[in-house]
Short mmCIF file of C-alpha atoms in Angstrom, two decimals:
data_model
loop_
_atom_site.label_atom_id
_atom_site.label_comp_id
_atom_site.label_asym_id
_atom_site.label_seq_id
_atom_site.Cartn_x
_atom_site.Cartn_y
_atom_site.Cartn_z
CA MET A 1379 70.68 -10.01 -44.96
CA SER A 1380 68.04 -12.30 -43.41
CA LEU A 1381 70.73 -13.81 -41.17
CA LEU A 1382 71.82 -10.35 -40.05
CA ASP A 1383 68.23 -9.39 -39.27
CA ALA A 1384 67.78 -12.53 -37.12
CA PHE A 1385 71.17 -12.23 -35.34
CA HIS A 1386 70.99 -11.65 -31.60
CA LEU A 1387 72.45 -12.94 -28.32
CA ILE A 1388 70.68 -15.52 -26.19
CA ARG A 1389 72.51 -14.48 -22.99
CA PRO A 1390 73.58 -10.85 -23.51
CA TRP A 1391 74.27 -10.42 -19.77
CA ALA A 1392 77.47 -12.45 -20.28
CA LEU A 1393 78.99 -9.42 -22.03
CA LEU A 1394 79.29 -7.78 -18.59
CA ALA A 1395 82.51 -9.80 -18.22
CA LEU A 1396 84.19 -7.87 -21.06
CA PRO A 1397 84.99 -4.76 -18.93
CA VAL A 1398 86.46 -7.03 -16.24
CA ILE A 1399 88.69 -8.74 -18.84
CA ALA A 1400 89.77 -5.35 -20.20
CA LEU A 1401 90.68 -4.12 -16.70
CA LEU A 1402 92.59 -7.34 -15.99
CA TRP A 1403 94.51 -7.00 -19.25
CA TRP A 1404 95.38 -3.35 -18.54
CA ARG A 1405 96.62 -4.08 -15.00
CA ILE A 1406 98.78 -7.09 -15.89
CA ARG A 1407 100.25 -6.02 -19.21
CA PRO A 1408 103.76 -4.49 -18.74
CA LYS A 1409 103.86 -0.72 -19.20
CA PRO A 1410 106.60 1.08 -21.17
CA GLN A 1411 109.39 2.20 -18.82
CA ALA A 1412 111.00 5.60 -19.06
CA ALA A 1413 114.79 5.77 -19.64
CA THR A 1414 116.62 5.57 -16.32
CA GLN A 1415 119.84 7.14 -17.46
CA ALA A 1416 120.04 10.83 -18.08
CA THR A 1417 121.13 11.81 -21.55
CA THR A 1418 121.78 15.43 -20.76
CA GLY A 1419 124.86 16.69 -22.53
CA LEU A 1420 124.90 13.92 -25.14
CA ALA A 1421 124.17 14.40 -28.77
CA PRO A 1422 120.83 12.79 -29.75
CA HIS A 1423 122.46 10.34 -32.15
CA LEU A 1424 124.96 9.26 -29.50
CA ALA A 1425 122.21 8.86 -26.86
CA GLU A 1426 120.22 6.69 -29.26
CA ALA A 1427 123.26 4.51 -29.98
CA LEU A 1428 124.04 4.08 -26.27
CA ALA A 1429 120.43 3.13 -25.31
CA THR A 1430 120.46 -0.71 -25.36
CA GLY A 1431 117.31 -2.72 -25.94
CA ALA A 1432 115.20 0.21 -27.08
CA SER A 1433 114.81 -1.21 -30.60
CA ARG A 1434 113.80 -4.64 -29.33
CA ARG A 1435 110.74 -3.60 -27.39
CA ARG A 1436 108.31 -6.51 -27.03
CA ARG A 1437 105.00 -6.04 -28.82
CA LEU A 1438 103.01 -9.10 -27.64
CA TYR A 1439 102.81 -10.51 -24.12
CA PRO A 1440 101.21 -13.68 -22.71
CA ILE A 1441 98.40 -11.61 -21.24
CA ASP A 1442 97.43 -10.53 -24.76
CA GLY A 1443 96.68 -14.11 -25.81
CA VAL A 1444 94.89 -14.84 -22.53
CA ALA A 1445 92.73 -11.75 -22.88
CA ALA A 1446 91.85 -12.58 -26.48
CA ALA A 1447 90.89 -16.15 -25.51
CA LEU A 1448 88.75 -14.88 -22.63
CA VAL A 1449 86.99 -12.40 -24.92
CA LEU A 1450 86.16 -15.17 -27.41
CA LEU A 1451 84.89 -17.44 -24.65
CA THR A 1452 82.76 -14.63 -23.25
CA LEU A 1453 81.22 -14.03 -26.66
CA ALA A 1454 80.59 -17.78 -26.94
CA VAL A 1455 78.83 -17.84 -23.55
CA SER A 1456 76.63 -14.91 -24.65
CA GLY A 1457 75.04 -17.28 -27.18
CA PRO A 1458 75.21 -15.68 -30.62
CA THR A 1459 72.52 -17.10 -32.88
CA TRP A 1460 70.66 -16.41 -36.09
CA SER A 1461 68.51 -19.54 -36.49
CA ARG A 1462 66.10 -21.61 -34.46
CA LEU A 1463 66.26 -25.28 -33.55
CA PRO A 1464 64.21 -27.37 -35.99
CA ASP A 1465 60.90 -28.84 -34.91
CA PRO A 1466 61.73 -32.50 -34.17
CA PHE A 1467 58.40 -33.66 -35.59
CA GLN A 1468 58.72 -31.79 -38.87
CA ALA A 1469 61.02 -32.32 -41.81
CA GLU A 1470 64.20 -30.28 -41.88
CA THR A 1471 63.17 -28.42 -45.00
CA ALA A 1472 60.16 -26.43 -46.13
CA PRO A 1473 57.01 -28.06 -47.53
CA LEU A 1474 57.04 -27.85 -51.31
CA VAL A 1475 54.26 -27.68 -53.88
CA VAL A 1476 55.41 -28.65 -57.37
CA VAL A 1477 53.39 -26.96 -60.12
CA LEU A 1478 53.84 -28.75 -63.46
CA LYS A 1479 52.75 -27.33 -66.78
CA LEU A 1480 50.94 -29.82 -69.04
CA THR A 1481 50.48 -28.16 -72.42
CA PRO A 1482 51.34 -29.52 -75.89
CA SER A 1483 54.51 -27.41 -75.89
CA MET A 1484 55.88 -29.60 -73.09
CA THR A 1485 55.96 -32.53 -75.52
CA GLU A 1486 58.57 -30.84 -77.74
CA THR A 1487 61.62 -33.03 -78.32
CA ASP A 1488 64.27 -30.29 -78.32
CA LEU A 1489 65.13 -31.70 -74.88
CA SER A 1490 65.52 -35.44 -75.21
CA PRO A 1491 63.26 -37.34 -74.90
CA THR A 1492 60.75 -34.50 -74.34
CA ARG A 1493 60.57 -31.39 -72.20
CA LEU A 1494 57.94 -33.07 -70.02
CA ASP A 1495 60.03 -36.21 -69.54
CA ARG A 1496 63.11 -34.19 -68.58
CA ALA A 1497 61.01 -32.17 -66.14
CA ARG A 1498 59.56 -35.37 -64.71
CA PHE A 1499 63.04 -36.82 -64.15
CA LYS A 1500 64.16 -33.66 -62.35
CA ILE A 1501 61.11 -33.68 -60.09
CA LEU A 1502 61.69 -37.31 -59.18
CA ASP A 1503 65.34 -36.59 -58.37
CA LEU A 1504 64.31 -33.65 -56.20
CA VAL A 1505 61.73 -35.75 -54.35
CA ALA A 1506 64.39 -38.39 -53.69
CA ARG A 1507 66.67 -35.72 -52.23
CA ARG A 1508 63.89 -34.43 -49.99
CA ALA A 1509 63.33 -37.74 -48.20
CA GLY A 1510 60.87 -37.24 -45.36
CA ALA A 1511 59.77 -33.78 -46.50
CA GLU A 1512 56.22 -32.89 -47.48
CA THR A 1513 55.65 -32.46 -51.21
CA ALA A 1514 52.46 -31.84 -53.21
CA LEU A 1515 51.82 -31.86 -56.95
CA ILE A 1516 49.64 -29.48 -59.00
CA ALA A 1517 49.09 -29.84 -62.76
CA TYR A 1518 47.79 -27.07 -64.97
CA ALA A 1519 46.99 -26.10 -68.54
CA GLY A 1520 43.82 -24.09 -69.16
CA SER A 1521 42.70 -25.23 -65.70
CA ALA A 1522 44.61 -26.21 -62.56
CA HIS A 1523 44.10 -29.40 -60.56
CA ARG A 1524 45.60 -30.91 -57.44
CA VAL A 1525 47.16 -34.25 -58.34
CA VAL A 1526 48.61 -35.21 -54.95
CA PRO A 1527 48.18 -33.36 -51.63
CA LEU A 1528 51.11 -32.75 -49.32
CA THR A 1529 52.64 -36.12 -48.55
CA THR A 1530 55.93 -37.59 -47.36
CA ASP A 1531 55.49 -40.76 -49.43
CA PRO A 1532 57.60 -40.52 -52.63
CA GLY A 1533 55.91 -43.61 -54.05
CA ILE A 1534 52.57 -41.81 -54.36
CA LEU A 1535 54.19 -38.87 -56.14
CA THR A 1536 56.06 -41.17 -58.50
CA SER A 1537 53.00 -43.15 -59.60
CA PHE A 1538 50.85 -40.09 -60.27
CA LEU A 1539 53.67 -38.12 -61.86
CA ASN A 1540 54.25 -40.88 -64.39
CA GLY A 1541 50.59 -40.74 -65.38
CA LEU A 1542 50.58 -37.01 -66.23
CA SER A 1543 50.46 -35.82 -69.84
CA PRO A 1544 48.68 -33.05 -71.75
CA ALA A 1545 45.99 -35.58 -72.70
CA VAL A 1546 44.64 -35.74 -69.11
CA MET A 1547 43.93 -32.00 -68.94
CA PRO A 1548 40.24 -31.17 -69.58
CA VAL A 1549 40.76 -27.55 -70.69
CA ASP A 1550 43.28 -26.31 -73.24
CA GLY A 1551 45.24 -23.15 -72.56
CA ASP A 1552 47.83 -21.79 -70.15
CA ASP A 1553 46.67 -20.41 -66.79
CA PRO A 1554 49.63 -20.28 -64.35
CA ALA A 1555 47.79 -17.86 -62.05
CA ALA A 1556 45.13 -20.47 -61.30
CA ALA A 1557 47.83 -23.05 -60.60
CA LEU A 1558 49.63 -20.71 -58.20
CA SER A 1559 46.35 -20.00 -56.42
CA ARG A 1560 45.79 -23.73 -55.89
CA ALA A 1561 49.39 -24.15 -54.74
CA THR A 1562 48.95 -21.36 -52.18
CA ASP A 1563 45.79 -23.01 -50.85
CA GLU A 1564 47.66 -26.30 -50.53
CA LEU A 1565 50.51 -24.69 -48.58
CA ALA A 1566 47.99 -23.13 -46.20
CA ARG A 1567 47.26 -26.66 -44.94
CA ALA A 1568 50.91 -27.23 -43.97
CA GLU A 1569 52.12 -26.74 -40.41
CA ALA A 1570 55.15 -24.73 -41.59
CA ALA A 1571 55.66 -22.07 -44.21
CA GLY A 1572 56.59 -23.58 -47.55
CA ALA A 1573 57.60 -22.77 -51.10
CA ILE A 1574 56.42 -23.34 -54.66
CA LEU A 1575 58.38 -24.89 -57.53
CA MET A 1576 56.96 -24.14 -60.98
CA VAL A 1577 58.20 -26.43 -63.74
CA LEU A 1578 57.38 -25.02 -67.17
CA ASP A 1579 58.87 -24.22 -70.55
CA ASP A 1580 57.40 -20.74 -70.95
CA MET A 1581 54.83 -18.34 -69.57
CA ALA A 1582 52.53 -16.01 -71.43
CA PRO A 1583 53.54 -12.34 -70.90
CA ASP A 1584 49.94 -11.34 -70.12
CA ALA A 1585 49.96 -13.67 -67.07
CA ILE A 1586 52.80 -11.77 -65.37
CA PRO A 1587 50.70 -8.82 -64.06
CA ASN A 1588 48.10 -11.17 -62.51
CA ILE A 1589 50.81 -13.20 -60.77
CA ALA A 1590 52.68 -10.10 -59.59
CA ALA A 1591 49.51 -8.87 -57.87
CA MET A 1592 49.10 -12.09 -55.89
CA ASP A 1593 50.37 -12.56 -52.33
CA LEU A 1594 52.54 -15.63 -52.89
CA PRO A 1595 55.14 -17.58 -50.89
CA PRO A 1596 58.69 -17.91 -52.28
CA ILE A 1597 58.62 -19.23 -55.85
CA THR A 1598 61.36 -21.06 -57.75
CA ILE A 1599 60.88 -21.59 -61.47
CA LEU A 1600 62.59 -24.50 -63.20
CA ALA A 1601 62.66 -23.59 -66.89
CA ALA A 1602 62.35 -26.85 -68.83
CA ALA A 1603 63.48 -25.39 -72.13
CA PRO A 1604 66.79 -25.44 -74.02
CA ASP A 1605 69.25 -22.59 -73.56
CA THR A 1606 68.49 -21.36 -77.07
CA VAL A 1607 64.98 -20.37 -75.91
CA THR A 1608 64.94 -16.93 -74.29
CA LEU A 1609 62.52 -16.35 -71.43
CA PRO A 1610 62.63 -12.63 -70.57
CA GLN A 1611 59.15 -12.67 -69.01
CA LEU A 1612 60.28 -15.17 -66.36
CA ASP A 1613 63.23 -13.00 -65.40
CA GLY A 1614 60.81 -10.12 -64.86
CA LEU A 1615 58.58 -12.04 -62.45
CA PRO A 1616 59.00 -10.30 -59.05
CA GLY A 1617 60.19 -12.41 -56.12
CA ALA A 1618 60.85 -15.52 -58.20
CA THR A 1619 64.13 -17.39 -58.63
CA VAL A 1620 64.58 -18.71 -62.17
CA VAL A 1621 66.68 -21.86 -62.62
CA ARG A 1622 67.46 -23.22 -66.07
CA LEU A 1623 67.26 -26.97 -66.47
CA SER A 1624 70.77 -28.43 -66.66
CA PRO A 1625 72.15 -31.84 -67.66
CA ASP A 1626 73.81 -32.22 -64.25
CA ASP A 1627 72.51 -31.61 -60.73
CA SER A 1628 73.46 -27.94 -60.50
CA ASP A 1629 69.82 -26.93 -61.04
CA LEU A 1630 68.70 -29.17 -58.18
CA ASP A 1631 71.40 -27.70 -55.94
CA ARG A 1632 70.08 -24.19 -56.60
CA ILE A 1633 66.51 -25.29 -55.94
CA GLU A 1634 67.50 -26.91 -52.65
CA ARG A 1635 69.34 -23.77 -51.54
CA ALA A 1636 66.23 -21.72 -52.25
CA LEU A 1637 64.07 -24.16 -50.26
CA VAL A 1638 66.48 -24.13 -47.32
CA SER A 1639 66.47 -20.34 -47.35
CA ALA A 1640 62.66 -20.31 -47.26
CA TYR A 1641 62.66 -22.83 -44.41
CA ARG A 1642 65.10 -20.81 -42.32
CA ALA A 1643 63.15 -17.62 -42.90
CA ALA A 1644 60.00 -19.35 -41.70
CA GLN A 1645 61.80 -20.80 -38.68
CA SER A 1646 63.11 -17.43 -37.54
CA GLU A 1647 59.51 -16.16 -37.39
CA ASP A 1648 58.27 -19.11 -35.34
CA GLU A 1649 58.20 -17.87 -31.75
CA THR A 1650 57.46 -21.34 -30.37
CA GLN A 1651 60.85 -22.77 -31.36
CA LEU A 1652 64.05 -22.33 -29.34
CA TRP A 1653 67.06 -20.50 -30.75
CA GLU A 1654 70.05 -22.62 -31.75
CA ASP A 1655 73.16 -21.58 -29.81
CA ARG A 1656 76.06 -20.98 -32.23
CA GLY A 1657 78.56 -19.88 -29.62
CA TRP A 1658 80.53 -23.12 -29.83
CA TRP A 1659 82.04 -21.91 -33.09
CA LEU A 1660 84.07 -19.35 -31.11
CA ALA A 1661 85.58 -22.09 -28.94
CA TRP A 1662 87.85 -23.19 -31.81
CA PRO A 1663 89.83 -19.93 -32.21
CA ALA A 1664 89.99 -19.68 -28.42
CA ALA A 1665 91.53 -23.18 -28.31
CA LEU A 1666 94.12 -22.15 -30.91
CA LEU A 1667 95.14 -19.19 -28.75
CA VAL A 1668 95.50 -21.49 -25.74
CA LEU A 1669 97.94 -23.62 -27.76
CA ILE A 1670 100.40 -20.72 -27.66
CA TRP A 1671 100.87 -21.46 -23.95
CA PHE A 1672 103.04 -24.40 -24.93
CA ARG A 1673 105.72 -21.97 -26.04
CA ARG A 1674 108.39 -21.16 -23.50
CA GLY A 1675 107.77 -17.86 -21.77
CA TRP A 1676 104.10 -17.67 -22.80
CA THR A 1677 102.50 -19.60 -19.96
CA MET A 1678 100.22 -17.70 -17.60
CA ARG A 1679 100.32 -19.98 -14.58
CA TRP A 1680 97.19 -18.57 -12.99
CA ALA A 1681 95.25 -18.94 -16.27
CA ALA A 1682 96.42 -22.53 -16.71
CA LEU A 1683 95.32 -23.34 -13.17
CA ALA A 1684 91.91 -21.73 -13.83
CA VAL A 1685 91.38 -23.78 -16.99
CA LEU A 1686 92.49 -26.96 -15.18
CA ALA A 1687 90.15 -26.27 -12.27
CA THR A 1688 87.25 -25.70 -14.66
CA GLY A 1689 87.95 -28.97 -16.44
CA LEU A 1690 88.23 -30.93 -13.19
CA SER A 1691 85.03 -29.47 -11.79
CA THR A 1692 82.97 -30.79 -14.75
CA PRO A 1693 82.29 -34.51 -14.37
CA GLN A 1694 82.83 -36.50 -17.55
CA THR A 1695 81.83 -40.05 -18.34
CA ALA A 1696 84.92 -42.13 -19.11
CA ARG A 1697 84.68 -43.68 -22.55
CA ALA A 1698 87.24 -45.28 -24.80
CA ASP A 1699 85.30 -45.78 -28.03
CA GLY A 1700 87.65 -43.96 -30.36
CA ILE A 1701 89.42 -40.72 -31.10
CA ALA A 1702 86.09 -38.91 -31.49
CA ASP A 1703 85.48 -39.32 -27.73
CA TRP A 1704 88.54 -37.17 -27.06
CA PHE A 1705 86.80 -34.17 -28.61
CA TRP A 1706 83.01 -34.73 -28.51
CA THR A 1707 80.57 -36.05 -25.96
CA PRO A 1708 78.28 -38.94 -26.99
CA ASP A 1709 75.37 -36.52 -27.42
CA GLN A 1710 77.50 -34.25 -29.61
CA GLN A 1711 78.48 -37.22 -31.76
CA GLY A 1712 74.86 -38.26 -31.93
CA ARG A 1713 73.86 -34.77 -33.04
CA ARG A 1714 76.46 -34.84 -35.82
CA ALA A 1715 75.11 -38.19 -37.03
CA PHE A 1716 71.54 -36.86 -36.72
CA GLU A 1717 72.31 -33.83 -38.88
CA ALA A 1718 73.93 -36.17 -41.42
CA ARG A 1719 70.61 -38.10 -41.46
CA ASP A 1720 72.30 -41.24 -40.14
CA TYR A 1721 69.50 -41.72 -37.64
CA ASP A 1722 70.28 -45.33 -36.76
CA ARG A 1723 73.82 -44.44 -35.69
CA ALA A 1724 72.55 -41.32 -33.92
CA ALA A 1725 70.15 -43.44 -31.85
CA ALA A 1726 73.05 -45.66 -30.80
CA LEU A 1727 75.20 -42.66 -29.81
CA PHE A 1728 72.71 -40.45 -27.97
CA GLU A 1729 72.63 -40.65 -24.20
CA ASP A 1730 69.90 -38.02 -23.96
CA PRO A 1731 66.68 -40.10 -23.94
CA MET A 1732 64.59 -37.53 -25.83
CA TRP A 1733 67.11 -37.21 -28.65
CA ARG A 1734 67.55 -40.99 -28.77
CA ALA A 1735 63.79 -41.46 -29.10
CA LEU A 1736 63.65 -38.80 -31.82
CA ALA A 1737 66.46 -40.51 -33.76
CA LEU A 1738 64.58 -43.82 -33.58
CA PHE A 1739 61.45 -42.05 -34.79
CA ARG A 1740 63.26 -40.48 -37.75
CA ASP A 1741 64.81 -43.86 -38.61
CA GLY A 1742 61.36 -45.43 -38.87
CA GLN A 1743 61.78 -47.60 -35.76
CA TYR A 1744 58.41 -46.48 -34.45
CA GLU A 1745 57.88 -49.26 -31.93
CA ALA A 1746 61.29 -48.66 -30.34
CA ALA A 1747 60.72 -44.90 -30.42
CA ALA A 1748 57.36 -45.27 -28.67
CA GLU A 1749 58.91 -47.42 -25.96
CA ALA A 1750 61.73 -44.90 -25.49
CA TYR A 1751 59.25 -42.02 -25.18
CA ALA A 1752 57.10 -44.04 -22.77
CA THR A 1753 59.93 -44.17 -20.23
CA LEU A 1754 59.82 -40.36 -19.89
CA ASP A 1755 57.18 -38.41 -18.00
CA SER A 1756 56.80 -35.11 -19.81
CA PRO A 1757 54.18 -33.68 -22.20
CA GLU A 1758 56.72 -33.59 -25.02
CA ALA A 1759 57.58 -37.26 -24.50
CA ALA A 1760 53.90 -38.24 -24.39
CA PHE A 1761 53.34 -36.30 -27.61
CA GLY A 1762 56.29 -38.08 -29.23
CA GLU A 1763 54.95 -41.44 -28.09
CA GLY A 1764 51.59 -40.61 -29.65
CA MET A 1765 53.21 -39.71 -32.97
CA ALA A 1766 55.21 -42.93 -32.95
CA ARG A 1767 52.12 -44.99 -32.12
CA LEU A 1768 50.19 -43.44 -34.98
CA ARG A 1769 53.03 -44.09 -37.43
CA ASN A 1770 53.07 -47.69 -36.21
CA ARG A 1771 49.29 -47.87 -36.75
CA LYS A 1772 48.60 -48.38 -33.04
CA TYR A 1773 45.83 -45.80 -33.08
CA ARG A 1774 44.21 -46.47 -29.72
CA ALA A 1775 47.59 -46.42 -28.00
CA GLY A 1776 48.21 -43.11 -29.77
CA VAL A 1777 44.94 -41.76 -28.39
CA ARG A 1778 46.00 -42.69 -24.87
CA ALA A 1779 49.40 -41.05 -25.34
CA PHE A 1780 47.89 -37.77 -26.57
CA GLU A 1781 45.41 -37.82 -23.70
CA HIS A 1782 48.32 -38.23 -21.28
CA ALA A 1783 50.12 -35.30 -22.91
CA LEU A 1784 47.04 -33.12 -22.37
CA GLU A 1785 46.83 -34.26 -18.74
CA LEU A 1786 50.39 -33.09 -18.20
CA ARG A 1787 49.88 -29.87 -20.18
CA PRO A 1788 46.24 -28.91 -20.81
CA ASP A 1789 47.30 -26.03 -23.06
CA TYR A 1790 48.99 -28.15 -25.73
CA PRO A 1791 47.32 -27.36 -29.10
CA GLU A 1792 49.45 -29.80 -31.12
CA ALA A 1793 48.50 -32.69 -28.83
CA ALA A 1794 44.82 -31.68 -28.93
CA GLN A 1795 44.85 -31.55 -32.73
CA ASN A 1796 46.53 -34.93 -33.09
CA LEU A 1797 44.18 -36.42 -30.49
CA GLU A 1798 41.23 -35.45 -32.70
CA VAL A 1799 42.91 -37.05 -35.71
CA ALA A 1800 43.68 -40.26 -33.80
CA GLN A 1801 40.14 -40.46 -32.42
CA ALA A 1802 38.72 -40.01 -35.93
CA ILE A 1803 40.91 -42.85 -37.20
CA VAL A 1804 39.79 -45.12 -34.36
CA ALA A 1805 36.14 -44.29 -35.07
CA LEU A 1806 36.65 -45.09 -38.77
CA VAL A 1807 38.34 -48.41 -37.94
CA GLU A 1808 35.58 -49.40 -35.55
CA SER A 1809 32.88 -48.44 -38.05
CA THR A 1810 34.59 -50.43 -40.77
CA GLN A 1811 34.95 -53.46 -38.51
CA SER A 1812 31.28 -53.43 -37.57
CA GLN A 1813 30.07 -53.13 -41.16
CA SER A 1814 32.64 -55.02 -43.21
CA ASP A 1815 32.35 -58.54 -44.58
CA THR A 1816 34.73 -60.97 -42.94
CA GLY A 1817 35.10 -63.09 -46.04
CA LYS A 1818 32.76 -65.93 -45.14
CA GLU A 1819 30.24 -65.03 -47.79
CA THR A 1820 32.45 -63.56 -50.51
CA GLY A 1821 35.04 -66.33 -50.35
CA ILE A 1822 38.00 -64.05 -51.08
CA GLY A 1823 40.23 -66.83 -49.84
CA ALA A 1824 42.67 -65.08 -47.51
CA ASP A 1825 45.19 -67.18 -45.62
CA ASP A 1826 44.37 -65.58 -42.29
CA VAL A 1827 42.33 -62.54 -41.23
CA VAL A 1828 43.38 -60.80 -38.04
CA MET A 1829 41.48 -57.70 -36.94
CA ASP A 1830 42.30 -55.17 -34.25
CA ASN A 1831 39.20 -55.76 -32.12
CA GLU A 1832 40.08 -53.92 -28.95
CA SER A 1833 36.73 -52.12 -29.03
CA GLY A 1834 34.79 -55.41 -29.26
CA LEU A 1835 33.16 -54.51 -32.57
CA GLY A 1836 33.04 -56.70 -35.67
CA GLU A 1837 33.54 -60.39 -35.88
CA GLN A 1838 36.78 -62.34 -35.55
CA THR A 1839 37.22 -65.32 -37.80
CA GLU A 1840 39.78 -67.38 -39.63
CA VAL A 1841 39.17 -68.26 -43.26
CA GLU A 1842 40.92 -71.20 -44.82
CA ARG A 1843 42.37 -70.63 -48.26
CA SER A 1844 40.62 -72.50 -51.05
CA GLY A 1845 42.65 -75.09 -52.86
CA ALA A 1846 44.54 -74.27 -56.01
CA GLY A 1847 42.66 -74.57 -59.25
CA ASP A 1848 39.17 -74.02 -57.80
CA GLY A 1849 38.73 -70.85 -59.83
CA VAL A 1850 38.66 -68.51 -56.81
CA GLN A 1851 41.14 -65.60 -56.89
CA SER A 1852 43.04 -64.49 -53.83
CA ALA A 1853 42.85 -60.85 -52.77
CA GLU A 1854 46.32 -60.17 -54.15
CA GLU A 1855 45.50 -61.83 -57.47
CA TRP A 1856 42.25 -59.90 -57.72
CA MET A 1857 44.03 -56.58 -57.08
CA ARG A 1858 46.61 -57.35 -59.73
CA SER A 1859 43.87 -58.05 -62.25
CA VAL A 1860 42.32 -54.61 -61.82
CA ASP A 1861 43.17 -52.10 -64.55
CA THR A 1862 44.91 -49.25 -62.76
CA ASP A 1863 45.69 -46.80 -65.54
CA VAL A 1864 46.63 -43.64 -63.66
CA SER A 1865 46.24 -41.47 -66.75
CA ASP A 1866 42.61 -42.53 -67.26
CA PHE A 1867 41.87 -42.01 -63.59
CA LEU A 1868 43.35 -38.49 -63.60
CA ALA A 1869 41.63 -37.54 -66.84
CA THR A 1870 38.26 -38.59 -65.43
CA ARG A 1871 38.82 -36.82 -62.15
CA PHE A 1872 39.99 -33.62 -63.79
CA ARG A 1873 36.96 -33.58 -66.11
CA ILE A 1874 34.62 -33.92 -63.15
CA GLU A 1875 36.41 -31.15 -61.24
CA SER A 1876 36.33 -28.87 -64.27
CA ALA A 1877 32.61 -29.51 -64.81
CA GLU A 1878 31.80 -28.80 -61.15
CA ALA A 1879 33.96 -25.66 -61.00
CA PRO A 1880 31.96 -22.40 -60.72
CA GLU A 1881 31.90 -20.22 -63.81
#
């Protein structure tokens, strides 16, 4: 139903050709001819027997196929659509906040090894599927705490997720409403509308009315409990999709479909994004109708000449790279590879410089992407260059790129926002350089220290590594010796947050 609500035509004026096609079809199609021989004086059954060819009246004519193909092509030109083009600088799925229940019941072993472990495995598998998408993590029991903010780094999620257990929670109990409130606040920081995934084994019935009264984004509930446990209160939660944990990936497939649905719904409401033209789908049945022209007696010479003239009038680049070039242009092949997330191949196929730069950016080739964007003189290209520079940790170059984007388009809120972020990073780097110890006094023993000193702050120096066995640890050795128990860290942080929370 959401697709039907969003359906419209990008170029509805193209439908004006339909009456012309109908008139052409009516004028060319042969009309039934009246009998030329008088049958007066003959018995009706004899007149019917003497009338030759009356029973073999032709039902379909070449003009019928031509008219049908022209109608399909006209509908294709009108640009039917029901979805928008994705933002090239956002992930192709909705931001997700995972809300994980951490109560003693999650340590039950009716799901091997425990309910919590099975839930943790499913979350990790889902994060791996959502490569490049923003994901946050909220943990709750009697209180709710943000474990990880929205991030695209799966390594951060993995390390903190493995450190979660009921022992780190400072308050006993079960307060899903507080967790959903924190999840909603986290999604408010995202640039696109997102969704919430609650992973739990049960929910107290008295929490349902409080949750039903909240204004929440789409919620999917992954029930980490065996099938023998009935959960009627979850099924009664309005607006939520309940998915039972399964031994295979069917539960993850359902969750992904729900997330894609939420993403498309959010896209259709974004007025800043262009609509994606779906008219090319209608070209395939039109091509099948044109194939009928190969049959003897079905060729419309004037239509064949029109199609040939159209094809000759469109210049094409001669390529001989394979069978795919017979049917798709290089940019079309690049788009297919891009949608399949084969960004490296897409970058090699694209001839459009903007799409090629975007494919390099998605593939993590930030330096190459920045150079590709730098060859273009448009605010969008300057913005893309700035994003690539920031990802490549070239912050001052990113500042210059965003400033250039604002010169080309002063009313560019995304560029202005990212310029502020880049300038803040540069200020932090310069402040750190001017105040930090270079290693002369502490004797950390680095092999070589190289600082980005474009601003002229700080001190540049080279420090020779101390010889082996002198008792001085290198920076890497010192970091490895630090006790980094994530569970202890989270428990301490959650206790502090709970103590500082208002009553």
